Amino acid sequence: MKRILSVASECAPLIKTGGLADVVGALPAALEPLGWSSRVLLPAYPGLLDRIERGVRVWHDDDLFGGPARVVRGKIDGLKVLLLDAPHLFARQGGPYSAHGHDHHDNHIRFAALSWAAAQIAMNGTTDSWKPDLVHVHDWQAGLVPSYLKYAGANIPTVMTVHNIAFQGVVGADQLDAMRLPTWDFTPDSLEYYGLLSTLKAGMVHASHLSTVSPSYAQELTDPDFGFGLQGVVTARRDRGELSGIINGVDTTVWNPETDPEVEPYSAAQPEGKALNRQKLLKEFNLPEPTGPLAVVVTRLTYQKGIDLLVEALPSFLDRGGAVVVLGSGDAEYESALMDLAARYPDRVGIRIGYDEALSHRLYAGGDIVLVPSRFEPSGLTQLYGMRYGTVPVVAATGGLRDTVSDATPERLADGTATGFTFGDAYLGGRIDAGALSFALGRALDLYADPQAWSKLRSTAMDQPVGWEHSAQKYSEMFDNLIA
Ligand code: ADP
Ligand code: GLC
């Protein structure tokens, strides 16, 4: 077996704030049949060490950025992990990045430490004689791994996967020393990002190969409107043939309406159970049966996710008989806008503010429509969960949403290839705004009124191959080219 060290700050089901965790947690099992054995290095956040089976210390450092650290190897829920136990950095209350709504002041040091430990393991191996053939790093939290390897003169291949270019790991240049980075490399071609230091950029520049999580997002990232100042770096790597865009899959063992413990079982062939899930969901949120479709939203409440567009577009959908249930957490302004909407439409709108994995499954199972009006979306998983659960996606035509949802045009409805509704495709002269979203919702309402057409659309969506098989093959080919 070829060996991969995967380095990330999140990994489902152990620690998750978004899709990054789903991907990091699912890729190892998808790559295994293709000849890749993975170990995932992540911080030992509180509670994780208690869950590890047969934990063995395989690495240590007396001074990892200000305190002693060790790496414990073992299995949690079948996943081979390396937990970086560094209490001075990771034994903290709250989520992986923040507590009580405030980011930890030393996040740049915490994740520099994760990256440093990864680089040491990549170069010298662990005490159980394990050494990777390739290092796969995810997002800004692991962005410094390729840089540390480069400064040490190691030539082990690395892949940097950008899950979201909006998060760049930016700090002041006065932190270079504390992060064990050389001042000589603080240049615009390397660590410097408009006078500051960006760990995402460092990884994007120094990794052997750059990848992102959909073909459309890979293309979008070369555009100033999407590149968040890093479009030049992406374009340069693309021009050298060093950029890949590989769409995310979903873990079809976890996300399966036939076996999901949160769900009354159903399938594309036997969809009857879905109606029961819908009834239960309406009941859970105290909503009467709507005449139109029940839409669901499962999301971080941020600018990226287009929540303001949703709040603007929903009234006309609700007035025409639709209903909506939202599960989300994030920015206070969006939370209160949604609460206001619920107050205006008490019989049509259900809101749950918070993060609730089990409830998210009940939403995907109970909805008729899953709404994803993102301004940008590198890959997106919620539309895939929706499709798998027969909950038809209504999505902005951007990034991975554009790559995974086939719009219900009359032609595609006729030839049976439609899987949902898209709006605002820039390539077709469209714009992602509330008007375009309203129009798409109107089309969905119209089609829902035709039960036969709707059930065909739903079953086509459910039949889509949203698992990891195809994408894992692409990752495997990309990795093979690098270790060749
Ligand atoms: P992103 O990573 O940008 O948030 P994705 O669509 O890739 O977007 O992944 C989001 C993941 O997080 C999905 O698994 C989704 O079900 C989950 N999720 C988002 N918000 C919540 C929430 N409030 N409660 C439970 N799960 C959530
Ligand atoms: C990011 C993106 C999302 C993607 C996820 C996993 O959080 O916002 O689109 O699905 O990473 O790659």
Short mmCIF file of C-alpha atoms and ligand atoms in Angstrom, two decimals:
data_model
loop_
_atom_site.label_atom_id
_atom_site.label_comp_id
_atom_site.label_asym_id
_atom_site.label_seq_id
_atom_site.Cartn_x
_atom_site.Cartn_y
_atom_site.Cartn_z
CA MET A 1 0.00 0.00 0.00
CA LYS A 2 1.10 3.55 -0.72
CA ARG A 3 0.96 5.82 2.30
CA ILE A 4 -0.74 9.18 2.73
CA LEU A 5 -0.47 11.57 5.62
CA SER A 6 -3.61 13.72 5.56
CA VAL A 7 -3.40 16.89 7.69
CA ALA A 8 -6.46 18.87 8.71
CA SER A 9 -8.18 20.71 11.55
CA GLU A 10 -11.48 18.80 11.21
CA CYS A 11 -12.49 15.23 10.52
CA ALA A 12 -16.01 13.77 10.66
CA PRO A 13 -17.39 12.25 12.79
CA LEU A 14 -14.82 13.38 15.36
CA ILE A 15 -14.84 17.14 14.98
CA LYS A 16 -16.86 19.09 12.44
CA THR A 17 -17.92 22.63 11.66
CA GLY A 18 -18.56 22.12 7.94
CA GLY A 19 -17.93 20.13 4.79
CA LEU A 20 -14.14 20.02 5.29
CA ALA A 21 -14.69 17.48 8.06
CA ASP A 22 -16.94 15.32 5.88
CA VAL A 23 -14.30 15.19 3.15
CA VAL A 24 -11.31 14.51 5.42
CA GLY A 25 -13.27 11.79 7.22
CA ALA A 26 -14.52 10.04 4.08
CA LEU A 27 -11.52 10.13 1.72
CA PRO A 28 -9.39 7.50 3.52
CA ALA A 29 -11.97 4.74 3.11
CA ALA A 30 -12.59 5.77 -0.50
CA LEU A 31 -8.86 5.67 -1.31
CA GLU A 32 -8.15 2.39 0.44
CA PRO A 33 -9.43 0.09 -2.37
CA LEU A 34 -7.24 2.07 -4.78
CA GLY A 35 -4.09 1.14 -2.90
CA TRP A 36 -3.73 4.09 -0.52
CA SER A 37 -3.46 3.70 3.22
CA SER A 38 -4.11 6.98 5.04
CA ARG A 39 -3.44 8.35 8.47
CA VAL A 40 -5.22 11.58 9.39
CA LEU A 41 -3.25 13.95 11.63
CA LEU A 42 -5.46 16.29 13.62
CA PRO A 43 -5.30 18.11 16.93
CA ALA A 44 -6.30 16.17 20.05
CA TYR A 45 -9.20 18.45 20.91
CA PRO A 46 -10.81 17.75 24.30
CA GLY A 47 -12.37 14.30 24.49
CA LEU A 48 -10.75 12.80 21.39
CA LEU A 49 -7.97 10.97 23.24
CA ASP A 50 -10.60 9.20 25.35
CA ARG A 51 -12.16 7.77 22.20
CA ILE A 52 -9.01 6.33 20.65
CA GLU A 53 -8.67 2.54 20.58
CA ARG A 54 -5.26 1.03 21.35
CA GLY A 55 -3.55 4.42 21.42
CA VAL A 56 0.25 4.32 21.10
CA ARG A 57 2.63 7.26 21.34
CA VAL A 58 4.52 7.45 18.05
CA TRP A 59 6.12 10.88 18.14
CA HIS A 60 7.00 13.56 20.64
CA ASP A 61 8.58 16.97 20.93
CA ASP A 62 9.62 18.63 24.19
CA ASP A 63 8.94 22.08 22.82
CA LEU A 64 6.29 22.36 20.16
CA PHE A 65 5.72 26.09 19.99
CA GLY A 66 5.87 26.62 23.73
CA GLY A 67 5.05 23.31 25.35
CA PRO A 68 5.50 19.55 25.23
CA ALA A 69 3.59 17.57 22.61
CA ARG A 70 3.10 13.99 21.55
CA VAL A 71 1.31 12.23 18.74
CA VAL A 72 -0.88 9.25 19.59
CA ARG A 73 -1.67 6.75 16.87
CA GLY A 74 -4.86 4.68 16.96
CA LYS A 75 -8.30 4.13 15.56
CA ILE A 76 -11.50 6.03 16.23
CA ASP A 77 -14.69 4.76 14.60
CA GLY A 78 -12.59 2.72 12.17
CA LEU A 79 -10.55 5.72 11.06
CA LYS A 80 -6.75 5.60 11.42
CA VAL A 81 -5.80 8.80 13.18
CA LEU A 82 -2.76 10.53 14.58
CA LEU A 83 -3.81 12.86 17.38
CA LEU A 84 -1.52 15.75 18.17
CA ASP A 85 -1.71 16.05 21.93
CA ALA A 86 -0.40 19.49 22.85
CA PRO A 87 -2.44 20.67 25.84
CA HIS A 88 -1.02 24.20 25.77
CA LEU A 89 -2.56 24.62 22.30
CA PHE A 90 -5.57 22.35 22.03
CA ALA A 91 -6.96 21.57 25.50
CA ARG A 92 -9.51 24.36 25.28
CA GLN A 93 -13.25 24.79 25.65
CA GLY A 94 -15.40 25.61 22.63
CA GLY A 95 -15.02 24.68 18.97
CA PRO A 96 -11.82 24.02 17.05
CA TYR A 97 -11.16 27.70 16.36
CA SER A 98 -13.11 29.72 18.90
CA ALA A 99 -14.82 29.84 22.26
CA HIS A 100 -17.83 31.97 23.24
CA GLY A 101 -17.93 33.50 19.76
CA HIS A 102 -14.32 34.70 19.77
CA ASP A 103 -11.46 33.21 17.78
CA HIS A 104 -8.52 32.04 19.88
CA HIS A 105 -5.85 34.77 19.70
CA ASP A 106 -3.14 32.24 18.88
CA ASN A 107 -4.83 30.23 16.10
CA HIS A 108 -1.88 30.95 13.81
CA ILE A 109 0.48 29.35 16.35
CA ARG A 110 -1.85 26.42 17.09
CA PHE A 111 -2.07 25.43 13.44
CA ALA A 112 1.55 26.25 12.67
CA ALA A 113 2.28 23.65 15.37
CA LEU A 114 0.00 21.12 13.67
CA SER A 115 1.81 21.78 10.39
CA TRP A 116 5.23 21.59 12.01
CA ALA A 117 4.45 18.19 13.57
CA ALA A 118 3.15 16.97 10.20
CA ALA A 119 6.34 18.05 8.45
CA GLN A 120 8.52 16.31 11.07
CA ILE A 121 6.54 13.09 10.69
CA ALA A 122 6.70 13.34 6.90
CA MET A 123 10.49 13.69 6.99
CA ASN A 124 11.48 11.39 9.83
CA GLY A 125 8.54 9.04 10.20
CA THR A 126 6.96 7.90 13.42
CA THR A 127 8.51 5.60 16.02
CA ASP A 128 6.42 2.72 14.65
CA SER A 129 8.38 3.12 11.39
CA TRP A 130 5.59 4.70 9.38
CA LYS A 131 6.54 7.30 6.80
CA PRO A 132 4.21 8.71 4.16
CA ASP A 133 4.83 8.63 0.40
CA LEU A 134 2.78 11.79 0.05
CA VAL A 135 1.31 14.50 2.28
CA HIS A 136 -2.18 15.84 1.61
CA VAL A 137 -2.87 19.14 3.37
CA HIS A 138 -6.25 20.85 3.71
CA ASP A 139 -6.92 24.58 3.91
CA TRP A 140 -5.00 27.29 5.77
CA GLN A 141 -4.73 25.31 8.99
CA ALA A 142 -2.36 22.86 7.31
CA GLY A 143 -0.99 25.37 4.80
CA LEU A 144 2.50 25.60 6.27
CA VAL A 145 3.36 21.90 5.88
CA PRO A 146 4.79 22.29 2.34
CA SER A 147 6.75 25.38 3.44
CA TYR A 148 8.36 23.67 6.43
CA LEU A 149 9.28 20.74 4.17
CA LYS A 150 10.76 23.07 1.60
CA TYR A 151 12.89 24.99 4.16
CA ALA A 152 14.18 21.65 5.48
CA GLY A 153 15.17 20.58 1.97
CA ALA A 154 12.85 17.57 1.97
CA ASN A 155 11.42 16.54 -1.36
CA ILE A 156 8.40 14.51 -0.36
CA PRO A 157 5.44 15.30 -2.64
CA THR A 158 2.61 17.40 -1.23
CA VAL A 159 -0.90 18.27 -2.40
CA MET A 160 -2.65 21.35 -1.07
CA THR A 161 -6.43 21.17 -1.34
CA VAL A 162 -8.26 24.49 -1.07
CA HIS A 163 -11.76 23.93 0.33
CA ASN A 164 -12.55 27.61 0.62
CA ILE A 165 -10.27 30.42 -0.54
CA ALA A 166 -12.12 32.94 1.63
CA PHE A 167 -10.31 31.66 4.73
CA GLN A 168 -6.64 32.48 4.30
CA GLY A 169 -4.90 32.23 7.65
CA VAL A 170 -3.68 35.81 7.57
CA VAL A 171 -1.54 37.34 10.34
CA GLY A 172 0.97 40.14 10.69
CA ALA A 173 4.52 39.69 9.42
CA ASP A 174 5.75 40.22 13.00
CA GLN A 175 4.65 36.60 13.61
CA LEU A 176 7.15 35.08 11.14
CA ASP A 177 9.65 34.27 13.83
CA ALA A 178 7.09 32.84 16.25
CA MET A 179 5.83 30.62 13.42
CA ARG A 180 9.35 29.42 12.61
CA LEU A 181 9.30 30.98 9.16
CA PRO A 182 12.33 32.64 7.54
CA THR A 183 12.18 36.38 6.84
CA TRP A 184 14.09 35.85 3.56
CA ASP A 185 11.07 34.09 2.10
CA PHE A 186 8.64 36.86 3.02
CA THR A 187 8.17 37.96 -0.59
CA PRO A 188 5.15 38.43 -2.87
CA ASP A 189 6.09 35.20 -4.70
CA SER A 190 5.94 33.28 -1.48
CA LEU A 191 4.65 33.92 2.05
CA GLU A 192 3.64 37.55 1.67
CA TYR A 193 0.05 38.51 1.01
CA TYR A 194 -0.34 42.29 0.62
CA GLY A 195 2.11 43.02 3.42
CA LEU A 196 0.73 40.28 5.67
CA LEU A 197 1.48 36.59 6.03
CA SER A 198 -0.98 34.01 4.67
CA THR A 199 -0.61 30.34 5.51
CA LEU A 200 -3.11 29.44 2.78
CA LYS A 201 -1.01 31.21 0.19
CA ALA A 202 2.13 29.55 1.55
CA GLY A 203 0.59 26.15 0.92
CA MET A 204 -0.75 27.13 -2.48
CA VAL A 205 2.71 28.30 -3.57
CA HIS A 206 4.88 25.61 -1.97
CA ALA A 207 2.86 22.41 -2.43
CA SER A 208 3.92 20.16 -5.30
CA HIS A 209 0.39 20.35 -6.64
CA LEU A 210 -2.70 22.45 -5.98
CA SER A 211 -6.23 21.14 -5.98
CA THR A 212 -9.69 22.36 -5.15
CA VAL A 213 -13.06 20.76 -4.67
CA SER A 214 -14.82 21.15 -8.03
CA PRO A 215 -13.91 21.78 -11.67
CA SER A 216 -15.98 24.98 -11.82
CA TYR A 217 -14.43 26.39 -8.63
CA ALA A 218 -10.96 25.64 -10.03
CA GLN A 219 -11.84 27.81 -12.99
CA GLU A 220 -13.56 30.49 -10.89
CA LEU A 221 -10.51 30.82 -8.66
CA THR A 222 -8.52 32.34 -11.51
CA ASP A 223 -11.06 35.19 -11.58
CA PRO A 224 -10.64 38.26 -9.31
CA ASP A 225 -14.32 38.01 -8.34
CA PHE A 226 -13.70 34.63 -6.71
CA GLY A 227 -9.96 34.49 -6.01
CA PHE A 228 -9.92 36.78 -2.93
CA GLY A 229 -6.58 38.23 -4.03
CA LEU A 230 -5.02 34.82 -4.76
CA GLN A 231 -6.22 34.51 -8.37
CA GLY A 232 -2.70 35.19 -9.64
CA VAL A 233 -1.27 32.26 -7.69
CA VAL A 234 -4.01 29.95 -8.97
CA THR A 235 -3.58 31.11 -12.55
CA ALA A 236 0.18 30.56 -12.46
CA ARG A 237 -0.25 27.01 -11.20
CA ARG A 238 -2.99 26.28 -13.71
CA ASP A 239 -0.72 27.49 -16.53
CA ARG A 240 1.96 25.05 -15.37
CA GLY A 241 -0.57 22.19 -15.34
CA GLU A 242 -0.47 22.00 -11.53
CA LEU A 243 -4.13 22.63 -10.71
CA SER A 244 -6.87 20.03 -10.33
CA GLY A 245 -10.57 20.45 -9.56
CA ILE A 246 -12.15 17.32 -8.11
CA ILE A 247 -15.75 17.34 -6.90
CA ASN A 248 -16.51 16.07 -3.40
CA GLY A 249 -18.47 12.90 -2.86
CA VAL A 250 -20.55 11.90 0.13
CA ASP A 251 -20.09 8.98 2.49
CA THR A 252 -22.93 6.80 1.26
CA THR A 253 -22.71 4.49 4.27
CA VAL A 254 -23.53 7.36 6.64
CA TRP A 255 -25.87 9.18 4.25
CA ASN A 256 -28.30 6.47 3.20
CA PRO A 257 -32.07 6.90 3.60
CA GLU A 258 -32.49 3.13 3.68
CA THR A 259 -30.35 2.69 6.80
CA ASP A 260 -30.08 6.13 8.43
CA PRO A 261 -31.06 5.68 12.11
CA GLU A 262 -32.61 9.17 12.17
CA VAL A 263 -34.96 8.38 9.32
CA GLU A 264 -38.04 6.32 8.42
CA PRO A 265 -36.46 4.15 5.72
CA TYR A 266 -37.14 4.74 2.03
CA SER A 267 -35.38 4.50 -1.33
CA ALA A 268 -35.77 5.63 -4.94
CA ALA A 269 -37.58 2.38 -5.73
CA GLN A 270 -39.78 2.62 -2.62
CA PRO A 271 -40.16 6.31 -1.82
CA GLU A 272 -43.31 5.97 0.34
CA GLY A 273 -41.37 6.37 3.60
CA LYS A 274 -40.33 9.85 2.59
CA ALA A 275 -43.86 11.19 3.15
CA LEU A 276 -43.70 9.94 6.74
CA ASN A 277 -40.43 11.77 7.30
CA ARG A 278 -42.04 14.91 5.93
CA GLN A 279 -45.00 14.60 8.31
CA LYS A 280 -42.72 14.03 11.28
CA LEU A 281 -40.58 17.02 10.39
CA LEU A 282 -43.61 19.30 10.09
CA LYS A 283 -44.79 18.04 13.46
CA GLU A 284 -41.36 18.56 15.05
CA PHE A 285 -41.53 22.21 13.98
CA ASN A 286 -45.25 22.64 14.76
CA LEU A 287 -46.14 23.48 11.19
CA PRO A 288 -49.44 22.57 9.53
CA GLU A 289 -49.38 20.70 6.22
CA PRO A 290 -48.54 23.22 3.47
CA THR A 291 -50.25 23.07 0.08
CA GLY A 292 -46.91 23.51 -1.66
CA PRO A 293 -43.45 22.01 -1.19
CA LEU A 294 -41.53 21.95 2.09
CA ALA A 295 -38.08 23.46 1.61
CA VAL A 296 -35.17 22.81 3.99
CA VAL A 297 -31.95 24.72 4.59
CA VAL A 298 -28.95 23.31 6.50
CA THR A 299 -26.13 25.81 6.60
CA ARG A 300 -23.63 28.08 8.21
CA LEU A 301 -25.36 31.47 8.36
CA THR A 302 -22.79 33.56 6.51
CA TYR A 303 -22.50 35.93 3.56
CA GLN A 304 -21.16 33.08 1.40
CA LYS A 305 -24.37 31.11 1.84
CA GLY A 306 -26.67 33.88 0.51
CA ILE A 307 -28.94 33.96 3.57
CA ASP A 308 -29.96 37.55 2.82
CA LEU A 309 -31.10 36.47 -0.66
CA LEU A 310 -33.12 33.72 0.96
CA VAL A 311 -34.84 36.08 3.39
CA GLU A 312 -35.72 38.36 0.48
CA ALA A 313 -36.97 35.62 -1.84
CA LEU A 314 -38.87 33.40 0.58
CA PRO A 315 -42.05 35.51 1.13
CA SER A 316 -43.31 34.99 -2.43
CA PHE A 317 -42.60 31.25 -2.10
CA LEU A 318 -44.46 31.11 1.22
CA ASP A 319 -47.35 33.17 -0.15
CA ARG A 320 -47.75 30.59 -2.90
CA GLY A 321 -48.14 27.74 -0.40
CA GLY A 322 -44.53 26.72 0.28
CA ALA A 323 -43.07 26.15 3.75
CA VAL A 324 -39.48 26.18 4.98
CA VAL A 325 -37.45 24.75 7.84
CA VAL A 326 -34.00 26.20 8.51
CA LEU A 327 -31.22 24.69 10.62
CA GLY A 328 -28.20 26.93 10.91
CA SER A 329 -25.86 28.94 13.04
CA GLY A 330 -23.56 31.83 12.38
CA ASP A 331 -23.84 35.58 12.01
CA ALA A 332 -26.27 37.25 14.40
CA GLU A 333 -27.77 39.50 11.70
CA TYR A 334 -28.85 36.50 9.62
CA GLU A 335 -30.15 34.68 12.68
CA SER A 336 -32.39 37.61 13.55
CA ALA A 337 -33.55 38.14 9.95
CA LEU A 338 -34.67 34.51 9.89
CA MET A 339 -36.37 34.82 13.26
CA ASP A 340 -38.26 37.88 11.96
CA LEU A 341 -39.41 35.88 8.95
CA ALA A 342 -40.63 33.09 11.24
CA ALA A 343 -42.54 35.64 13.30
CA ARG A 344 -44.24 36.93 10.14
CA TYR A 345 -45.08 33.42 8.89
CA PRO A 346 -45.58 31.30 12.02
CA ASP A 347 -47.42 28.56 10.08
CA ARG A 348 -44.93 28.41 7.25
CA VAL A 349 -41.47 28.85 8.71
CA GLY A 350 -39.56 26.78 11.27
CA ILE A 351 -36.15 27.89 12.49
CA ARG A 352 -33.63 26.08 14.65
CA ILE A 353 -30.54 28.10 15.46
CA GLY A 354 -27.63 25.85 16.36
CA TYR A 355 -25.58 22.97 15.08
CA ASP A 356 -27.33 19.58 15.19
CA GLU A 357 -26.04 16.68 13.12
CA ALA A 358 -28.97 14.34 13.84
CA LEU A 359 -31.56 17.01 13.05
CA SER A 360 -29.79 17.73 9.76
CA HIS A 361 -30.51 14.14 8.68
CA ARG A 362 -34.20 14.58 9.52
CA LEU A 363 -34.32 17.76 7.43
CA TYR A 364 -32.75 16.11 4.38
CA ALA A 365 -35.19 13.21 4.73
CA GLY A 366 -38.31 15.29 5.38
CA GLY A 367 -37.91 18.08 2.81
CA ASP A 368 -39.16 18.27 -0.75
CA ILE A 369 -36.55 20.86 -1.68
CA VAL A 370 -33.11 21.73 -0.30
CA LEU A 371 -32.20 25.39 -0.83
CA VAL A 372 -28.57 26.41 -1.45
CA PRO A 373 -28.45 30.03 -2.71
CA SER A 374 -24.67 30.46 -2.15
CA ARG A 375 -22.82 33.43 -3.63
CA PHE A 376 -19.90 31.06 -4.11
CA GLU A 377 -19.62 27.39 -3.23
CA PRO A 378 -16.35 25.52 -3.72
CA SER A 379 -18.09 22.15 -3.78
CA GLY A 380 -21.04 21.99 -1.43
CA LEU A 381 -22.28 18.82 0.19
CA THR A 382 -25.80 19.77 1.21
CA GLN A 383 -27.12 19.60 -2.37
CA LEU A 384 -25.62 16.09 -2.61
CA TYR A 385 -27.23 14.96 0.65
CA GLY A 386 -30.47 16.43 -0.68
CA MET A 387 -30.22 14.49 -3.93
CA ARG A 388 -29.41 11.27 -2.11
CA TYR A 389 -32.47 11.78 0.11
CA GLY A 390 -34.80 12.71 -2.77
CA THR A 391 -34.92 16.34 -1.67
CA VAL A 392 -34.65 18.28 -4.88
CA PRO A 393 -31.91 20.95 -4.85
CA VAL A 394 -32.60 24.58 -5.77
CA VAL A 395 -29.11 26.04 -6.05
CA ALA A 396 -27.10 28.98 -7.31
CA ALA A 397 -25.15 27.97 -10.42
CA THR A 398 -21.69 28.45 -8.97
CA GLY A 399 -18.73 26.21 -8.14
CA GLY A 400 -19.62 22.67 -7.19
CA LEU A 401 -23.35 23.44 -7.18
CA ARG A 402 -23.12 24.16 -10.88
CA ASP A 403 -21.18 20.92 -11.44
CA THR A 404 -23.61 18.65 -9.59
CA VAL A 405 -27.15 19.89 -10.26
CA SER A 406 -28.73 19.56 -13.70
CA ASP A 407 -31.34 22.28 -14.18
CA ALA A 408 -34.92 21.22 -14.90
CA THR A 409 -35.22 22.79 -18.34
CA PRO A 410 -38.07 21.47 -20.51
CA GLU A 411 -35.51 19.49 -22.57
CA ARG A 412 -33.91 17.85 -19.55
CA LEU A 413 -37.26 17.10 -17.97
CA ALA A 414 -38.26 15.44 -21.21
CA ASP A 415 -35.11 13.34 -21.54
CA GLY A 416 -35.00 12.47 -17.83
CA THR A 417 -31.67 14.11 -16.95
CA ALA A 418 -32.94 16.95 -14.73
CA THR A 419 -32.02 16.71 -11.04
CA GLY A 420 -32.97 20.12 -9.61
CA PHE A 421 -33.16 23.85 -10.29
CA THR A 422 -30.24 26.22 -10.81
CA PHE A 423 -30.24 30.00 -11.05
CA GLY A 424 -27.80 32.83 -11.73
CA ASP A 425 -25.38 31.02 -14.03
CA ALA A 426 -22.81 33.69 -14.94
CA TYR A 427 -21.85 31.75 -18.08
CA LEU A 428 -25.43 32.23 -19.31
CA GLY A 429 -25.43 35.92 -18.37
CA GLY A 430 -27.21 35.30 -15.06
CA ARG A 431 -26.62 36.86 -11.67
CA ILE A 432 -26.97 35.29 -8.25
CA ASP A 433 -29.56 37.56 -6.63
CA ALA A 434 -32.92 37.37 -4.87
CA GLY A 435 -34.86 37.86 -8.10
CA ALA A 436 -33.18 34.91 -9.78
CA LEU A 437 -33.71 32.77 -6.68
CA SER A 438 -37.41 33.76 -6.60
CA PHE A 439 -37.77 32.79 -10.22
CA ALA A 440 -36.20 29.38 -9.57
CA LEU A 441 -38.48 28.84 -6.58
CA GLY A 442 -41.44 29.73 -8.80
CA ARG A 443 -40.38 27.07 -11.29
CA ALA A 444 -40.09 24.56 -8.46
CA LEU A 445 -43.59 25.45 -7.20
CA ASP A 446 -44.98 24.96 -10.69
CA LEU A 447 -43.37 21.56 -11.15
CA TYR A 448 -44.39 20.43 -7.66
CA ALA A 449 -48.00 20.95 -8.70
CA ASP A 450 -47.48 18.11 -11.20
CA PRO A 451 -46.94 15.06 -8.93
CA GLN A 452 -45.82 12.76 -11.71
CA ALA A 453 -43.21 15.15 -13.06
CA TRP A 454 -42.01 15.86 -9.51
CA SER A 455 -41.62 12.22 -8.62
CA LYS A 456 -39.61 11.63 -11.80
CA LEU A 457 -37.32 14.56 -10.94
CA ARG A 458 -36.93 13.27 -7.40
CA SER A 459 -36.04 9.74 -8.45
CA THR A 460 -33.52 10.98 -11.04
CA ALA A 461 -31.88 13.04 -8.30
CA MET A 462 -31.79 10.00 -6.00
CA ASP A 463 -30.20 7.87 -8.71
CA GLN A 464 -27.20 10.19 -9.17
CA PRO A 465 -23.85 8.63 -8.23
CA VAL A 466 -22.93 11.03 -5.43
CA GLY A 467 -20.57 8.61 -3.64
CA TRP A 468 -16.79 8.95 -3.58
CA GLU A 469 -15.89 6.27 -6.15
CA HIS A 470 -15.38 8.51 -9.15
CA SER A 471 -13.63 11.34 -7.29
CA ALA A 472 -11.43 8.97 -5.28
CA GLN A 473 -10.18 7.62 -8.61
CA LYS A 474 -9.25 11.17 -9.63
CA TYR A 475 -7.44 11.82 -6.35
CA SER A 476 -5.60 8.54 -6.80
CA GLU A 477 -4.47 9.48 -10.31
CA MET A 478 -3.34 12.91 -9.12
CA PHE A 479 -1.36 11.34 -6.26
CA ASP A 480 0.15 8.67 -8.53
CA ASN A 481 1.45 11.33 -10.91
CA LEU A 482 3.23 13.01 -8.02
CA ILE A 483 4.95 10.02 -6.51
CA ALA A 484 5.95 8.60 -9.91
P1 ADP B 1 -19.49 24.39 4.14
O1 ADP B 1 -18.40 23.45 4.40
O2 ADP B 1 -19.11 25.58 3.34
O3 ADP B 1 -20.23 24.79 5.37
P2 ADP B 1 -20.77 22.14 2.76
O4 ADP B 1 -22.05 22.10 2.01
O5 ADP B 1 -19.58 21.57 2.11
O6 ADP B 1 -20.57 23.67 3.19
O7 ADP B 1 -20.89 21.33 4.11
C1 ADP B 1 -21.68 21.70 5.17
C2 ADP B 1 -21.77 20.50 6.09
O8 ADP B 1 -22.11 20.95 7.39
C3 ADP B 1 -22.86 19.53 5.69
O9 ADP B 1 -22.50 18.25 6.16
C4 ADP B 1 -24.07 20.07 6.45
O10 ADP B 1 -25.07 19.09 6.64
C5 ADP B 1 -23.42 20.48 7.74
N1 ADP B 1 -24.08 21.56 8.48
C6 ADP B 1 -24.04 22.89 8.21
N2 ADP B 1 -24.72 23.58 9.14
C7 ADP B 1 -25.21 22.67 10.01
C8 ADP B 1 -26.00 22.76 11.20
N3 ADP B 1 -26.42 23.94 11.67
N4 ADP B 1 -26.30 21.61 11.85
C9 ADP B 1 -25.88 20.42 11.37
N5 ADP B 1 -25.13 20.27 10.26
C10 ADP B 1 -24.80 21.38 9.59
C1 GLC B 2 -15.73 24.31 2.19
C2 GLC B 2 -16.67 24.81 1.11
C3 GLC B 2 -17.67 23.77 0.65
C4 GLC B 2 -17.01 22.41 0.48
C5 GLC B 2 -16.28 22.03 1.75
C6 GLC B 2 -15.59 20.68 1.65
O1 GLC B 2 -16.25 24.48 3.46
O2 GLC B 2 -17.33 25.99 1.51
O3 GLC B 2 -18.25 24.17 -0.58
O4 GLC B 2 -17.98 21.44 0.16
O5 GLC B 2 -15.29 22.98 2.03
O6 GLC B 2 -14.71 20.62 0.56
#
